[in-house]
Coordinates of C-alpha atoms and ligand atoms in Angstrom, one line a residue:
N163 CA 210.6 -18.2 251.1
K164 CA 212.7 -19.3 248.3
G165 CA 210.4 -22.1 247.2
K166 CA 212.1 -24.3 244.8
Y167 CA 214.9 -21.7 244.2
E168 CA 218.4 -21.6 245.7
H169 CA 218.7 -17.9 245.9
Y170 CA 216.1 -14.9 246.1
M171 CA 217.8 -13.3 243.1
Q172 CA 217.1 -16.4 241.1
K173 CA 213.6 -16.6 242.4
E174 CA 213.1 -12.9 241.7
I175 CA 214.4 -13.2 238.1
H176 CA 212.1 -16.2 237.3
E177 CA 209.1 -14.4 239.0
Q178 CA 209.0 -11.5 236.4
P179 CA 206.2 -13.0 234.4
E180 CA 204.0 -12.9 237.5
S181 CA 205.4 -9.7 239.0
L182 CA 204.8 -7.8 235.6
T183 CA 201.2 -9.2 235.5
T184 CA 200.6 -7.7 239.1
T185 CA 202.2 -4.5 238.1
M186 CA 199.8 -4.0 235.2
R187 CA 196.6 -5.6 237.0
G188 CA 193.6 -3.3 236.7
R189 CA 195.6 -0.6 235.0
L190 CA 195.3 -1.6 231.3
I191 CA 191.9 -1.1 229.8
R192 CA 191.0 -3.0 226.4
G193 CA 187.6 -2.6 225.1
G194 CA 184.8 -0.2 226.2
S195 CA 182.8 2.5 224.3
C196 CA 184.4 5.5 222.7
K197 CA 188.1 4.8 223.4
S198 CA 189.1 1.1 222.8
K199 CA 192.4 1.0 224.7
S200 CA 193.6 3.1 227.5
V201 CA 195.6 3.2 230.8
L202 CA 194.4 4.0 234.2
L203 CA 196.9 4.8 237.0
G204 CA 194.6 5.5 240.0
G205 CA 197.4 7.4 241.9
I206 CA 197.8 10.1 239.3
K207 CA 194.8 10.4 237.3
D208 CA 193.8 13.6 239.3
H209 CA 197.2 15.2 238.3
L210 CA 197.6 14.3 234.8
K211 CA 196.6 17.9 233.6
T212 CA 199.3 19.4 235.6
I213 CA 201.9 17.0 234.5
R214 CA 200.8 17.7 230.8
R215 CA 201.2 21.5 231.4
S216 CA 204.7 21.1 232.9
R217 CA 207.7 22.5 231.2
R218 CA 209.9 19.5 232.0
I219 CA 209.9 16.1 233.4
V220 CA 212.8 15.2 235.7
F221 CA 213.4 11.6 236.7
I222 CA 215.5 11.3 239.7
G223 CA 216.9 8.0 241.3
C224 CA 220.0 5.9 242.0
G225 CA 221.4 2.8 240.6
T226 CA 219.0 0.4 239.0
S227 CA 216.1 2.9 239.5
Y228 CA 218.1 5.5 237.6
N229 CA 218.7 3.1 234.8
A230 CA 214.9 2.2 234.6
A231 CA 214.2 5.9 234.2
L232 CA 216.8 6.1 231.4
A233 CA 215.2 3.1 229.7
A234 CA 211.8 4.9 229.7
R235 CA 212.9 8.4 228.7
P236 CA 212.5 7.8 225.0
I237 CA 209.0 6.7 225.2
L238 CA 208.1 9.5 227.6
E239 CA 209.5 12.1 225.3
E240 CA 207.9 10.7 222.2
L241 CA 204.3 10.3 223.9
S242 CA 204.4 13.5 226.0
G243 CA 206.3 16.0 223.8
I244 CA 207.8 17.3 227.1
P245 CA 211.6 17.6 227.6
V246 CA 212.7 14.7 229.9
S247 CA 215.8 14.7 231.8
V248 CA 217.2 11.9 234.2
E249 CA 219.2 12.7 237.1
I250 CA 221.3 10.7 239.7
A251 CA 220.0 11.9 242.9
S252 CA 223.3 12.5 244.6
D253 CA 224.6 14.4 241.4
L254 CA 221.5 16.5 241.4
L255 CA 222.2 17.5 245.1
D256 CA 225.8 17.9 244.6
R257 CA 225.1 20.5 241.8
Q258 CA 222.2 21.9 243.5
G259 CA 220.7 21.9 240.0
P260 CA 217.9 24.1 239.2
I261 CA 214.3 22.7 239.7
Y262 CA 211.3 24.8 239.1
R263 CA 207.6 25.1 240.1
E264 CA 206.8 24.3 236.5
D265 CA 208.7 21.0 236.6
T266 CA 207.3 17.6 237.3
A267 CA 210.0 15.7 239.3
I268 CA 209.4 11.9 239.4
F269 CA 211.3 9.9 242.2
V270 CA 211.9 6.4 241.3
S271 CA 212.9 4.0 244.2
Q272 CA 212.2 0.4 244.7
S273 CA 212.6 0.8 248.7
G274 CA 211.2 4.3 248.7
E275 CA 213.9 4.8 251.5
T276 CA 217.2 5.7 249.6
A277 CA 218.8 8.7 251.5
D278 CA 219.9 10.5 248.4
T279 CA 216.5 10.2 246.5
L280 CA 214.8 11.3 249.7
Q281 CA 217.0 14.2 250.1
A282 CA 216.5 15.1 246.5
L283 CA 212.8 15.0 247.1
E284 CA 212.9 17.4 250.0
Y285 CA 214.9 19.7 247.7
A286 CA 212.3 19.5 244.8
L287 CA 209.4 20.1 247.4
E288 CA 211.2 23.2 248.6
N289 CA 211.6 24.4 245.0
G290 CA 207.8 23.9 244.3
A291 CA 207.9 21.2 241.8
L292 CA 205.1 18.7 241.5
C293 CA 206.7 15.6 243.0
V294 CA 205.6 12.2 241.8
G295 CA 206.8 8.8 243.4
I296 CA 207.2 5.6 241.6
T297 CA 208.0 3.0 244.4
N298 CA 207.5 -0.6 245.4
T299 CA 207.0 0.0 249.0
V300 CA 203.5 1.1 250.3
G301 CA 204.0 3.4 253.3
S302 CA 207.8 4.2 252.5
A303 CA 209.0 7.7 253.0
I304 CA 209.0 8.6 249.4
A305 CA 205.5 7.2 248.8
R306 CA 204.5 9.3 251.8
H307 CA 206.2 12.6 251.1
T308 CA 205.4 12.8 247.2
H309 CA 202.2 14.7 246.0
C310 CA 201.1 11.6 244.2
G311 CA 202.5 8.5 242.5
V312 CA 202.3 4.9 241.4
H313 CA 203.1 1.8 243.3
I314 CA 204.8 -0.8 241.0
N315 CA 203.4 -3.7 243.0
A316 CA 206.2 -6.0 242.0
G317 CA 206.0 -7.9 245.3
C318 CA 208.8 -7.8 248.0
E319 CA 212.4 -7.9 246.5
I320 CA 214.8 -9.5 248.9
G321 CA 218.0 -9.9 246.7
V322 CA 220.2 -6.9 246.9
A323 CA 220.5 -6.9 243.2
S324 CA 217.3 -5.5 241.9
T325 CA 215.8 -7.4 239.2
K326 CA 211.9 -7.6 239.1
A327 CA 211.5 -4.2 240.3
Y328 CA 213.6 -2.8 237.3
T329 CA 211.2 -4.5 234.8
S330 CA 208.3 -3.4 236.7
Q331 CA 209.6 0.2 237.0
I332 CA 209.9 0.4 233.2
V333 CA 206.4 -0.9 232.6
V334 CA 205.0 1.6 235.1
M335 CA 206.9 4.6 233.3
A336 CA 205.7 3.2 230.0
M337 CA 202.0 3.3 231.3
L338 CA 202.8 6.8 232.8
A339 CA 203.8 7.8 229.2
L340 CA 200.6 6.3 227.8
A341 CA 198.6 8.1 230.5
I342 CA 200.2 11.6 229.6
G343 CA 199.8 11.2 225.8
D344 CA 196.3 9.9 226.4
D345 CA 194.7 13.1 224.9
T346 CA 196.9 13.1 221.6
L347 CA 194.9 11.8 218.7
S348 CA 198.0 11.5 216.5
S349 CA 199.7 8.9 218.5
Q350 CA 196.7 6.9 219.2
A351 CA 197.7 3.8 217.0
R352 CA 201.2 3.9 218.6
R353 CA 199.6 3.9 222.1
E354 CA 197.3 1.0 221.2
A355 CA 200.2 -1.0 219.8
I356 CA 202.2 -0.5 223.2
I357 CA 199.1 -1.4 225.1
D358 CA 198.8 -4.7 223.2
G359 CA 202.4 -5.1 223.7
L360 CA 202.0 -4.8 227.4
F361 CA 199.3 -7.5 227.5
D362 CA 201.6 -9.8 225.8
L363 CA 204.8 -8.9 227.8
P364 CA 204.4 -11.5 230.7
S365 CA 204.4 -14.4 228.1
K366 CA 207.3 -13.1 226.1
V367 CA 209.2 -12.8 229.4
K368 CA 208.5 -16.4 230.1
D369 CA 210.0 -17.0 226.7
V370 CA 213.2 -15.4 227.2
L371 CA 213.5 -17.0 230.6
K372 CA 214.1 -20.3 228.7
L373 CA 217.6 -19.0 227.9
D374 CA 218.6 -20.0 231.5
Q375 CA 220.9 -22.9 230.4
E376 CA 222.3 -21.0 227.6
M377 CA 223.3 -18.3 230.0
K378 CA 224.7 -20.6 232.4
N379 CA 227.0 -22.1 229.6
L380 CA 227.9 -18.5 228.6
A381 CA 228.8 -17.8 232.2
Q382 CA 231.0 -20.9 232.3
L383 CA 232.9 -19.5 229.4
L384 CA 233.4 -16.1 231.1
I385 CA 234.0 -17.4 234.5
A386 CA 237.8 -16.4 234.7
E387 CA 237.5 -13.0 232.8
Q388 CA 238.6 -9.8 234.3
S389 CA 236.1 -7.5 232.7
L390 CA 233.0 -7.4 230.3
L391 CA 231.8 -4.7 228.1
V392 CA 228.2 -4.2 227.4
F393 CA 227.3 -1.9 224.4
G394 CA 223.8 -0.5 223.8
R395 CA 222.1 2.5 222.4
G396 CA 218.6 4.1 222.1
Y397 CA 216.1 2.2 224.1
N398 CA 218.8 -0.1 225.2
Y399 CA 221.5 2.3 226.3
A400 CA 219.9 1.4 229.9
T401 CA 220.1 -2.3 229.2
A402 CA 223.9 -2.0 228.7
L403 CA 224.2 0.1 231.9
E404 CA 221.9 -2.2 233.9
G405 CA 223.5 -5.3 232.7
A406 CA 227.0 -4.1 233.6
L407 CA 225.7 -3.0 237.1
K408 CA 224.3 -6.6 237.6
V409 CA 227.7 -8.1 236.6
K410 CA 229.8 -5.9 238.7
E411 CA 227.6 -5.9 241.7
V412 CA 227.0 -9.7 242.3
A413 CA 229.6 -11.4 240.2
L414 CA 232.2 -8.8 241.3
M415 CA 233.7 -8.6 237.8
H416 CA 234.6 -5.3 236.3
S417 CA 232.0 -4.5 233.8
E418 CA 231.0 -1.3 231.9
G419 CA 228.0 -0.3 230.0
I420 CA 228.8 1.8 227.0
L421 CA 226.7 3.9 224.7
A422 CA 227.4 2.5 221.4
G423 CA 227.6 6.0 219.8
E424 CA 230.5 6.8 221.9
M425 CA 232.6 3.9 220.8
K426 CA 235.0 5.9 218.7
H427 CA 235.4 8.4 221.3
G428 CA 237.4 6.3 223.6
P429 CA 236.2 2.8 224.3
L430 CA 237.3 1.3 220.9
A431 CA 241.0 1.5 222.2
L432 CA 240.2 -1.4 224.7
V433 CA 239.0 -3.7 221.9
D434 CA 241.2 -6.9 221.2
E435 CA 240.8 -10.4 220.7
T436 CA 240.5 -11.3 224.5
L437 CA 238.2 -8.9 226.0
P438 CA 234.5 -10.2 225.8
I439 CA 231.9 -7.7 224.7
V440 CA 228.1 -8.0 224.6
V441 CA 226.4 -5.9 221.9
V442 CA 222.6 -5.4 222.2
A443 CA 221.5 -5.3 218.6
T444 CA 217.7 -6.1 218.7
R445 CA 215.5 -4.7 216.0
D446 CA 214.6 -1.0 216.3
A447 CA 215.4 2.4 214.7
C448 CA 218.8 1.9 215.8
F449 CA 219.4 -1.5 214.2
S450 CA 221.6 -0.6 211.2
K451 CA 223.8 1.5 213.4
Q452 CA 224.3 -1.4 215.6
Q453 CA 225.2 -3.6 212.7
S454 CA 227.9 -1.2 211.6
V455 CA 229.1 -1.1 215.2
I456 CA 229.4 -4.9 215.0
Q457 CA 231.3 -4.8 211.8
Q458 CA 233.7 -2.3 213.2
L459 CA 234.3 -4.5 216.4
H460 CA 234.9 -7.3 214.0
A461 CA 237.5 -5.4 212.2
R462 CA 239.3 -5.0 215.6
K463 CA 239.0 -8.7 216.2
G464 CA 236.6 -8.2 219.1
R465 CA 235.3 -11.1 221.0
L466 CA 231.5 -10.5 220.5
I467 CA 228.4 -11.8 222.0
V468 CA 225.5 -10.4 220.2
M469 CA 222.0 -10.2 221.6
C470 CA 219.6 -10.0 218.6
T471 CA 216.0 -10.5 217.6
K472 CA 214.9 -14.2 217.1
G473 CA 215.8 -15.2 213.4
D474 CA 218.4 -12.4 213.0
A475 CA 221.4 -14.7 214.1
S476 CA 222.8 -15.2 210.6
S477 CA 222.2 -11.6 209.4
V478 CA 223.4 -9.8 212.6
C479 CA 226.8 -11.1 212.7
V480 CA 228.4 -9.9 209.5
G481 CA 232.4 -9.6 209.2
G482 CA 233.3 -12.3 211.7
S483 CA 232.3 -14.9 214.0
C484 CA 230.3 -14.3 217.3
R485 CA 228.1 -15.9 219.9
V486 CA 224.5 -15.1 219.6
I487 CA 221.8 -14.5 222.2
E488 CA 218.3 -14.6 220.4
V489 CA 215.6 -13.0 222.3
P490 CA 211.8 -12.6 221.4
Q491 CA 210.8 -9.2 219.6
V492 CA 208.3 -6.8 221.4
E493 CA 207.3 -3.2 220.9
D494 CA 210.4 -1.3 220.7
C495 CA 209.9 0.7 223.9
L496 CA 209.3 -2.4 225.8
Q497 CA 212.3 -4.4 224.5
P498 CA 214.5 -3.2 227.4
V499 CA 212.2 -5.4 229.6
I500 CA 213.0 -8.6 227.6
N501 CA 216.7 -7.7 226.8
I502 CA 217.8 -7.4 230.5
V503 CA 216.6 -10.9 231.4
P504 CA 219.4 -12.8 229.9
L505 CA 221.9 -10.4 231.4
Q506 CA 220.3 -10.9 234.8
L507 CA 220.7 -14.6 234.2
L508 CA 224.3 -14.3 233.2
A509 CA 225.1 -12.2 236.2
Y510 CA 223.4 -14.7 238.4
H511 CA 225.1 -17.7 237.1
L512 CA 228.5 -16.0 236.9
T513 CA 228.2 -15.3 240.6
V514 CA 227.2 -18.8 241.6
L515 CA 230.1 -20.3 239.4
R516 CA 232.5 -17.8 240.7
G517 CA 231.5 -18.7 244.3
Y518 CA 230.3 -15.5 245.6
N519 CA 227.3 -14.5 247.8
V520 CA 224.4 -13.8 245.3
D521 CA 221.9 -12.3 247.6
Q522 CA 224.1 -10.1 249.7
P523 CA 227.1 -9.1 247.7
R524 CA 230.1 -7.9 249.9
N525 CA 229.9 -4.2 251.0
L526 CA 226.4 -3.5 249.6
A527 CA 223.0 -3.1 251.5
K528 CA 219.5 -3.5 249.8
S529 CA 218.4 -0.1 251.1
V530 CA 220.9 2.7 251.1
T531 CA 219.7 4.9 254.0
T532 CA 222.9 6.8 254.6
Q533 CA 224.7 9.2 252.3
Ligands
UD1_146 C1 194.8 1.7 244.9 C2 194.9 0.8 246.1 C3 195.0 -0.7 245.8 C4 193.4 -0.9 245.1 C5 193.2 0.1 243.9 C6 191.8 0.1 243.6 C7 196.8 1.2 247.9 C8 198.2 1.3 248.1 N1 196.5 0.8 246.5 O1 195.8 1.4 243.9 O2 195.1 -1.5 246.9 O3 193.3 -2.1 244.7 O4 193.5 1.6 244.4 O5 191.3 1.1 243.0 O6 195.9 1.3 248.7 N2 201.3 7.5 246.0 C9 202.1 8.6 246.3 N3 203.5 8.2 246.1 C10 204.0 7.2 245.5 C11 203.1 6.1 245.4 C12 201.7 6.3 245.4 O7 201.7 9.5 246.7 O8 205.2 7.0 245.5 C13 199.8 7.5 246.3 C14 199.1 7.6 244.9 O9 198.9 8.9 244.5 C15 197.6 7.1 245.5 C16 198.1 6.1 246.5 O10 199.4 6.4 247.0 O11 196.9 8.1 246.2 C17 198.0 4.6 246.0 O12 198.8 4.6 244.9 P1 198.6 3.3 244.0 O13 198.6 2.0 244.9 O14 199.5 3.3 242.8 O15 197.1 3.7 243.4 P2 196.2 2.5 242.7 O16 196.8 1.8 241.5 O17 194.9 3.3 242.4
M6R147 O1 215.5 1.3 246.7 P1 216.1 2.0 245.5 O2 215.6 1.7 244.0 O3 216.0 3.6 245.6 O4 217.7 1.7 245.3 C1 218.5 2.3 244.5 C2 219.8 1.7 244.4 O5 220.4 1.6 245.6 C3 219.6 0.2 244.0 O6 219.0 0.1 242.8 C4 221.0 -0.5 243.7 O7 221.8 0.0 242.6 C5 220.7 -2.0 243.4 N1 221.6 -2.8 244.4 C6 221.2 -2.3 242.0 O8 220.9 -3.8 241.9

């Protein structure tokens, strides 16, 4: 049931304040006796000791689920102190990459039925790793075959383009990082700030959804373009990849997510006064580096659309003119949840304006159960 919406993708984008609330329900604890704030993930609490002892954490997924793991990697590394790698399931299988008994392998999948991810799970089980699932579908193959896991509880997702599952996956992985790091005193203040940030996140997502009309106007402007580049780095490298995936998958427009640190190693050659480029430059430790990227893109007369923190519009766009998307600021590791929303809206409106099928893009299936 689409309710007041025209398409499932639109409904699922706008539903994110609620889906994130359900994802966190009963899992964040504020108040109490000795420890004031903490996280409780019922599905993994008995395995936390084993996870903390593991030599490596390997995330495995496809498409949007892979991007979500990439978004969460920095906070996992920071709070766990364990090396984290992120693998595309098919690539891990193609390489038969090493997986050890001392590894924790985390399988991320909305449907829980993706063939490549499932096969990578069988492979990791054979190799003796602790296998953890992060899935939206209770009773799915991945939920059944993993040793333990967390349901993201985002509610049924019908649009082929994954939207609300992406933001809920990131939130679950941030909670996982908090749970793993829970025994470390030195990061307690940081963890409490993130927990406060999680409590506020649904209302911040509600704020960013108010950009709907602005994104429709931007889509109007980009309707006839051949291509769109999206630059990001740090926590928001994933935002660049995921934003580009949405645009390509539903609006059928070529789009590429680019790690801004790689700009001079090739992509800069594409820049001219015609090609539209989105630069994600919200406030975090990478901000000054992104400012310098913007200046260099301006110097090549790049056609820039800059996503920045509310209030930064005038300071972020030095060295030329650009269109600005202002978003609310949240804790740095949660910022990808906010930043993807305008790009989801942009992809949605571009698709409708270009006259393509929003909920069932050509050639694609919601659940990829064959290889
Ligand atoms: C569980 C209940 C929830 C209830 C809550 C109350 C289910 C599905 N969930 O939620 O209804 O309100 O307790 O305490 O009954 N698992 C995997 N692999 C996966 C995902 C999950 O093995 O990919 C396992 C978990 O280890 C766990 C079980 O499935 O044993 C349920 O996981 P989850 O729903 O995340 O647990 P809770 O949040 O505790
Ligand atoms: O169900 P899964 O999360 O395992 O699906 C993985 C990909 O097939 C999926 O995310 C795909 O990339 C989406 N259509 C992206 O919107």
